[in-house]
Amino acid sequence: DPKNDQYYIAPNPSTEKVQLYGPAHSLVQFKIFDVTGALVRETQVPISTNSVLTISDLTAGLYWIKIRSDDGFVTFVKLVKP
């Protein structure tokens, strides 16, 4: 379970989908960046038991997910796609 304002994804690494975990907020904005810093995806989702990002279309590599909650909290999570 997340503690305080911690966000994480599982499973990681993953090839198809990742589940998003974190404190409950009405909406959370996700921006996925590749290792060069290029934005490859942007979406908004609620944090719930069904908060899933499909990543099957991303090429193999390392990504950074920028997470911004509706209350302004910002963090980065590393994603590995084999």
Coordinates of C-alpha atoms in Angstrom, one line a residue:
D1 CA 0.0 0.0 0.0
P2 CA 1.2 3.5 -0.8
K3 CA 2.2 5.6 2.2
N4 CA 1.9 9.4 2.2
D5 CA 2.0 10.7 -1.3
Q6 CA 3.8 7.8 -2.9
Y7 CA 2.9 6.6 -6.3
Y8 CA 4.1 3.4 -7.9
I9 CA 3.3 1.1 -10.8
A10 CA 3.3 -2.7 -11.0
P11 CA 4.3 -4.9 -12.5
N12 CA 7.6 -3.2 -13.4
P13 CA 9.1 -4.2 -15.8
S14 CA 6.1 -4.9 -17.9
T15 CA 5.4 -5.4 -21.6
E16 CA 1.6 -5.0 -21.8
K17 CA -0.1 -3.1 -18.9
V18 CA 0.8 -1.5 -15.6
Q19 CA -1.5 -0.9 -12.7
L20 CA -1.2 2.6 -11.0
Y21 CA -1.2 2.9 -7.3
G22 CA -1.2 5.9 -5.1
P23 CA -3.3 8.1 -2.8
A24 CA -6.9 8.7 -3.9
H25 CA -7.3 11.9 -6.0
S26 CA -10.1 12.7 -8.4
L27 CA -7.7 12.9 -11.4
V28 CA -4.1 12.2 -11.9
Q29 CA -2.2 13.4 -15.0
F30 CA 0.4 11.1 -16.5
K31 CA 3.1 12.1 -19.0
I32 CA 5.3 9.3 -20.3
F33 CA 8.8 10.4 -21.5
D34 CA 11.4 8.2 -23.3
V35 CA 15.1 8.4 -22.3
T36 CA 15.7 11.3 -24.7
G37 CA 13.1 13.4 -22.8
A38 CA 10.5 13.2 -25.7
L39 CA 6.9 13.0 -24.6
V40 CA 5.4 9.8 -25.9
R41 CA 2.0 9.8 -24.1
E42 CA -0.2 12.0 -22.0
T43 CA -3.4 11.0 -20.2
Q44 CA -5.5 11.7 -17.2
V45 CA -6.9 8.9 -15.0
P46 CA -8.5 8.5 -11.6
I47 CA -6.5 6.5 -9.1
S48 CA -8.7 3.4 -8.3
T49 CA -8.5 -0.3 -8.5
N50 CA -8.9 -0.1 -12.3
S51 CA -6.3 2.5 -13.0
V52 CA -4.3 0.8 -15.8
L53 CA -2.0 2.1 -18.4
T54 CA -1.6 0.1 -21.6
I55 CA 2.0 0.2 -22.7
S56 CA 2.0 -2.6 -25.4
D57 CA 2.5 0.0 -28.1
L58 CA 5.6 1.4 -26.6
T59 CA 9.0 0.2 -27.9
A60 CA 11.3 -1.6 -25.5
G61 CA 13.3 0.7 -23.3
L62 CA 13.4 2.9 -20.2
Y63 CA 10.7 5.5 -19.6
W64 CA 9.9 8.1 -17.0
I65 CA 6.3 8.7 -16.0
K66 CA 5.6 12.2 -14.6
I67 CA 2.7 12.0 -12.2
R68 CA 0.8 15.2 -11.3
S69 CA -2.2 14.9 -8.9
D70 CA -5.1 17.3 -8.8
D71 CA -3.7 18.9 -5.7
G72 CA -0.4 19.8 -7.4
F73 CA 1.8 17.0 -6.1
V74 CA 4.4 16.0 -8.8
T75 CA 6.7 12.9 -8.8
F76 CA 8.5 10.7 -11.4
V77 CA 8.3 6.9 -11.6
K78 CA 10.7 4.8 -13.7
L79 CA 9.1 2.3 -16.1
V80 CA 11.1 -0.5 -17.8
K81 CA 9.7 -2.2 -20.9
P82 CA 11.7 -5.3 -21.8

